[in-house]
Amino acid sequence: MKFVDEAQIEVKAGDGGRGCVAFLRERFKPRGGPAGGDGGDGGDIILRADKERTTLLDFKFKPRIVGNPGEHGRGKCQTGRCGAPVVVSVPAGTVVRDARTGEIVADLASHGAEVVVARGGRGGRGNARFATPTNQAPRRAEEGRPGEERTLLLELRLLADVGVIGLPNVGKSTFLAAVSAARPRIADYPFTTIVPTLGVARVGERDLVFADIPGLIEGAHRGAGLGTRFLRHISRTALLVHLLDLSRPNSDPLRDYAIVNDELGAFDATLLGRPQLLVVNKLDLPSTAERLAKTREEFAALGVRVMAMSALTRQGVPEVLASVLEMVETARSDQTEKEVQVPR
């Protein structure tokens, strides 16, 4: 299935039913009076998060969603039936924005979360509602009100514990394949990964979800390379595993590290506060092993710890995963403590 993480949709809630003009005509009741019922309310449009859905592809083929109208009122003061709400499933992690204002309507981050994005129109009143002592036979009824209509932007943000980041071709896909059952495309050229890939790794008694984020380059926050399209997918992660490649002769690890972090901060400053685990990859290559000690010294001066591994041979991978698990659990615990409100 094609991965689609952006979509624009139009939603139109159901119109309210029309009120009825009717008079009671029964035997022995020659002046039964007005008996027109009210119209039913139109149905709402509801978006509901579903963990089984992984893409917004369906909305590329069906970008307009129309609600169910309310039934018209009937005689004998019978109210029309309300239109049933239309519930539309979206992937868990979908952010809903108003296309006109850019305002966030809802963040459907968890399975089952839902939001009413368009309210159904109210049903019109029948003529029985307009009877007064001076007008006992009104011939007036209301039309139902139209349902709310709006254009929405849907943005999918992947739900993962760990985001794997770094410049293109540092071995993120190989790392993901080494620690999980995921099978991303792997090749020795930039931008092999053109969509985020999820993989689940079993670490001890815990399953961790990793997201391989396509490589970042300078200007990514402005859309360069694969740009902002994928930066948002790391917004929900508890930890960032930042991979470095020392195998290239002219590479500057400090500069590479700064480029990626500058792009994170330019896109969303809060991402700079996200815990990071810096890992040198491709330890199986002689050029990497030769430069590792110096690189560790350079980052130690910045107060940054550097781990090393080879995603290809799995050397050092268990140690990296153990650190990942510890840091994810600490980050999730800190997040929970911040969310808990202590009563005064």
XYZ file of C-alpha atoms in Angstrom:
344
model
C 0.000 0.000 0.000
C 1.314 3.442 -0.901
C 2.313 5.601 2.058
C 0.500 8.945 2.016
C 0.884 11.249 5.017
C -0.906 14.391 3.785
C -4.397 14.907 2.428
C -6.914 17.694 1.946
C -10.571 16.858 2.363
C -13.870 18.679 2.183
C -16.532 17.787 4.736
C -20.190 18.714 4.492
C -22.435 17.743 7.393
C -26.029 16.746 6.770
C -28.686 19.422 6.279
C -31.554 19.677 8.708
C -34.941 18.409 7.575
C -37.724 20.792 6.578
C -40.554 21.516 9.022
C -44.034 20.428 7.942
C -47.205 22.452 7.399
C -50.136 20.209 8.234
C -53.497 20.315 9.988
C -55.229 17.604 11.923
C -58.110 16.153 9.946
C -59.880 13.479 11.899
C -63.478 12.518 12.391
C -65.163 14.370 15.213
C -62.275 16.880 15.274
C -63.260 19.416 12.634
C -60.886 21.974 14.079
C -57.946 19.832 15.089
C -55.489 22.653 14.597
C -51.936 22.728 13.221
C -50.122 19.397 13.338
C -46.921 19.867 11.329
C -43.894 18.175 12.879
C -40.309 19.393 13.067
C -37.564 18.283 10.704
C -34.797 16.070 12.016
C -31.272 17.370 12.607
C -28.590 16.608 10.031
C -25.844 14.120 10.838
C -22.401 15.201 12.030
C -19.077 14.288 10.390
C -16.754 12.599 12.890
C -13.087 11.676 12.445
C -11.945 8.750 14.591
C -8.374 7.479 15.062
C -7.822 3.846 14.141
C -4.514 2.113 14.925
C -5.119 -0.366 12.095
C -4.873 2.380 9.482
C -1.392 3.459 8.428
C -1.917 5.861 5.526
C -4.154 8.668 4.274
C -4.267 7.157 0.804
C -8.055 6.634 0.843
C -8.638 10.381 0.993
C -6.745 10.912 -2.250
C -9.533 8.992 -3.999
C -12.413 10.270 -1.880
C -11.614 13.846 -0.846
C -15.231 14.886 -0.175
C -17.324 13.506 2.673
C -21.036 14.316 2.868
C -23.214 13.729 5.925
C -26.695 12.279 6.143
C -29.581 14.799 6.025
C -32.362 14.849 8.577
C -35.816 13.701 7.501
C -38.551 16.240 6.890
C -41.265 16.677 9.471
C -44.617 14.955 8.950
C -48.230 15.462 9.886
C -49.689 14.570 13.287
C -46.731 16.394 14.848
C -44.295 13.678 13.820
C -40.669 14.804 13.995
C -38.394 13.645 11.203
C -35.599 11.229 12.021
C -32.165 12.768 12.596
C -29.432 11.936 10.110
C -26.979 9.310 11.352
C -23.461 10.656 11.949
C -20.799 9.674 9.435
C -17.729 8.285 11.239
C -14.544 8.374 9.161
C -11.485 6.383 10.256
C -8.062 8.025 10.065
C -4.683 6.676 11.200
C -3.831 7.181 14.850
C -1.434 10.117 14.983
C -3.355 12.293 12.524
C -3.364 16.051 13.088
C -6.421 17.835 11.706
C -6.087 21.471 10.603
C -8.508 24.006 9.212
C -7.302 24.658 5.656
C -8.356 28.311 5.708
C -6.857 29.397 9.048
C -4.210 26.734 9.619
C -5.566 26.260 13.144
C -5.267 22.786 14.652
C -8.760 21.343 15.032
C -7.692 18.125 16.739
C -4.691 15.903 17.392
C -5.923 12.315 17.170
C -2.863 10.786 18.780
C -4.387 7.662 20.324
C -6.585 4.833 19.087
C -10.272 5.657 19.465
C -9.808 9.423 19.825
C -12.418 11.299 17.831
C -13.571 14.794 16.961
C -16.673 16.280 15.343
C -15.295 18.280 12.423
C -18.647 19.409 10.960
C -21.940 19.830 12.807
C -25.196 18.810 11.216
C -27.797 21.467 10.508
C -30.742 21.903 12.870
C -34.108 20.708 11.688
C -36.743 23.294 10.838
C -39.811 23.792 13.027
C -43.225 22.664 11.849
C -46.286 24.894 11.867
C -47.466 23.420 15.189
C -44.655 25.410 16.806
C -46.058 28.711 15.572
C -49.589 28.463 16.949
C -50.575 31.386 19.175
C -53.886 32.540 20.686
C -54.207 35.068 17.885
C -52.985 32.780 15.109
C -54.395 29.330 15.761
C -53.911 28.037 12.203
C -50.437 29.139 11.123
C -49.316 28.140 7.667
C -45.700 28.768 8.404
C -42.825 26.296 8.801
C -39.062 26.567 8.722
C -36.573 25.149 6.288
C -33.861 23.049 7.830
C -30.518 24.725 8.339
C -27.595 23.627 6.159
C -24.910 21.462 7.691
C -21.505 22.913 8.440
C -19.065 22.764 5.540
C -15.299 23.194 5.713
C -12.004 22.195 4.139
C -9.515 20.312 6.310
C -5.862 19.359 6.062
C -4.870 15.970 7.452
C -1.260 15.409 8.505
C -0.106 11.999 9.678
C 2.577 11.917 12.359
C 3.889 8.432 13.004
C 3.561 6.966 16.484
C 6.973 5.603 17.416
C 9.155 5.335 20.506
C 12.405 6.052 18.664
C 13.177 8.205 15.639
C 16.311 7.241 13.693
C 17.820 10.392 12.196
C 20.964 11.478 10.378
C 22.253 12.668 7.044
C 21.453 10.637 3.925
C 23.256 7.326 3.523
C 24.496 6.967 7.117
C 22.909 3.518 7.423
C 19.533 4.240 9.026
C 17.687 1.662 6.942
C 20.360 -0.960 7.618
C 20.075 -0.200 11.328
C 16.310 -0.594 11.254
C 16.599 -3.885 9.390
C 19.169 -5.117 11.922
C 17.074 -4.403 15.018
C 13.604 -5.259 13.737
C 11.599 -7.291 11.264
C 11.252 -4.289 8.946
C 12.698 -4.653 5.463
C 13.326 -1.151 4.116
C 15.090 -0.487 0.828
C 18.855 -0.379 1.331
C 21.390 0.923 -1.187
C 24.586 2.975 -1.291
C 23.153 6.249 -2.520
C 21.336 9.172 -0.885
C 17.577 9.114 -0.321
C 17.130 5.358 -0.654
C 14.425 5.825 1.959
C 11.790 8.118 0.499
C 9.051 7.341 3.024
C 9.263 6.829 6.805
C 9.554 3.160 7.726
C 8.403 1.606 11.000
C 10.005 -1.400 12.648
C 9.370 -3.128 15.972
C 12.370 -4.326 18.007
C 12.102 -6.694 20.945
C 14.402 -5.401 23.716
C 14.225 -7.521 26.847
C 10.538 -7.771 27.703
C 9.613 -4.604 25.822
C 8.648 -3.923 22.213
C 10.005 -0.640 20.885
C 8.747 0.993 17.706
C 11.488 2.580 15.586
C 10.845 5.057 12.769
C 13.452 5.437 10.043
C 13.171 9.083 8.987
C 14.467 9.927 5.468
C 17.822 11.704 5.507
C 18.049 15.364 6.420
C 20.175 17.900 4.563
C 20.820 21.598 5.030
C 17.628 23.530 4.350
C 15.366 20.570 5.132
C 13.151 22.741 7.354
C 12.445 24.885 4.270
C 11.637 21.847 2.162
C 15.062 21.032 0.707
C 15.700 17.378 -0.071
C 12.833 15.476 1.483
C 12.169 18.549 3.585
C 9.486 19.254 6.125
C 7.327 16.469 4.759
C 9.001 13.965 7.088
C 10.403 16.098 9.907
C 7.034 16.050 11.643
C 7.200 12.265 12.023
C 9.714 12.571 14.859
C 7.500 14.923 16.878
C 5.931 12.099 18.930
C 9.056 10.059 19.586
C 10.519 9.746 23.084
C 14.108 9.392 21.844
C 16.153 10.242 18.777
C 18.926 7.875 17.687
C 21.313 10.085 15.749
C 23.546 8.076 13.410
C 26.925 9.328 12.202
C 29.057 7.973 9.361
C 32.844 8.249 9.729
C 33.668 6.079 6.726
C 33.822 8.960 4.259
C 37.352 10.462 4.190
C 36.282 14.112 4.043
C 33.371 13.895 6.466
C 33.292 16.181 9.491
C 31.271 14.484 12.277
C 30.856 17.667 14.295
C 29.532 19.515 11.253
C 27.254 16.613 10.287
C 25.896 16.516 13.819
C 25.295 20.272 13.793
C 23.531 20.211 10.399
C 20.936 17.706 11.529
C 20.312 19.432 14.852
C 20.099 22.857 13.230
C 17.388 21.517 10.927
C 15.506 19.989 13.858
C 15.604 23.263 15.761
C 14.597 25.349 12.749
C 11.597 23.107 12.169
C 10.538 22.863 15.827
C 12.677 24.247 18.653
C 11.188 21.776 21.138
C 12.886 18.913 19.269
C 16.259 20.133 20.532
C 15.109 19.205 24.024
C 14.332 15.644 22.950
C 16.818 13.072 24.326
C 19.346 11.945 21.717
C 21.628 8.955 21.561
C 24.586 9.621 19.272
C 25.758 6.453 17.518
C 28.634 6.008 15.070
C 27.570 3.452 12.475
C 29.544 1.283 10.012
C 32.050 0.145 12.645
C 32.873 -2.806 10.375
C 34.763 -0.457 8.020
C 38.468 0.198 8.823
C 38.141 3.932 8.169
C 35.448 4.189 10.842
C 37.436 2.292 13.453
C 40.478 4.515 12.817
C 38.544 7.747 13.452
C 36.378 6.569 16.339
C 38.690 7.498 19.225
C 39.247 11.041 17.965
C 35.527 11.501 17.334
C 34.713 10.426 20.868
C 37.191 12.974 22.229
C 35.674 15.755 20.127
C 32.152 15.033 21.317
C 33.259 14.453 24.909
C 34.385 18.097 24.900
C 30.745 18.976 24.142
C 29.472 16.675 26.865
C 28.033 14.224 24.321
C 28.525 10.484 24.738
C 29.200 8.487 21.566
C 28.344 4.817 21.091
C 29.519 2.731 18.152
C 28.105 -0.217 16.235
C 27.827 -1.922 12.896
C 24.295 -2.422 11.651
C 25.696 -4.779 9.028
C 27.525 -7.190 11.378
C 25.447 -6.302 14.485
C 28.619 -5.507 16.432
C 27.621 -3.210 19.293
C 23.902 -3.376 18.422
C 22.813 -5.113 21.691
C 24.577 -2.437 23.740
C 22.944 0.325 21.706
C 19.493 -1.254 22.124
C 19.994 -1.554 25.879
C 20.785 2.161 26.077
C 17.810 2.950 23.838
C 15.443 1.039 26.130
C 16.776 2.758 29.243
C 16.504 6.230 27.702
C 12.998 5.624 26.287
C 11.681 4.411 29.643
C 13.232 7.423 31.401
C 11.784 9.835 28.838
C 8.302 8.292 29.021
C 8.433 8.357 32.813
C 9.420 12.041 32.841
C 6.633 12.818 30.388
C 4.056 11.056 32.585
C 5.201 12.958 35.662
C 4.765 16.273 33.839
C 1.248 15.346 32.746
C 0.089 14.361 36.224
C -1.534 17.290 38.025
C -0.855 17.212 41.757
C -3.986 18.356 43.679
C -3.487 21.261 46.066
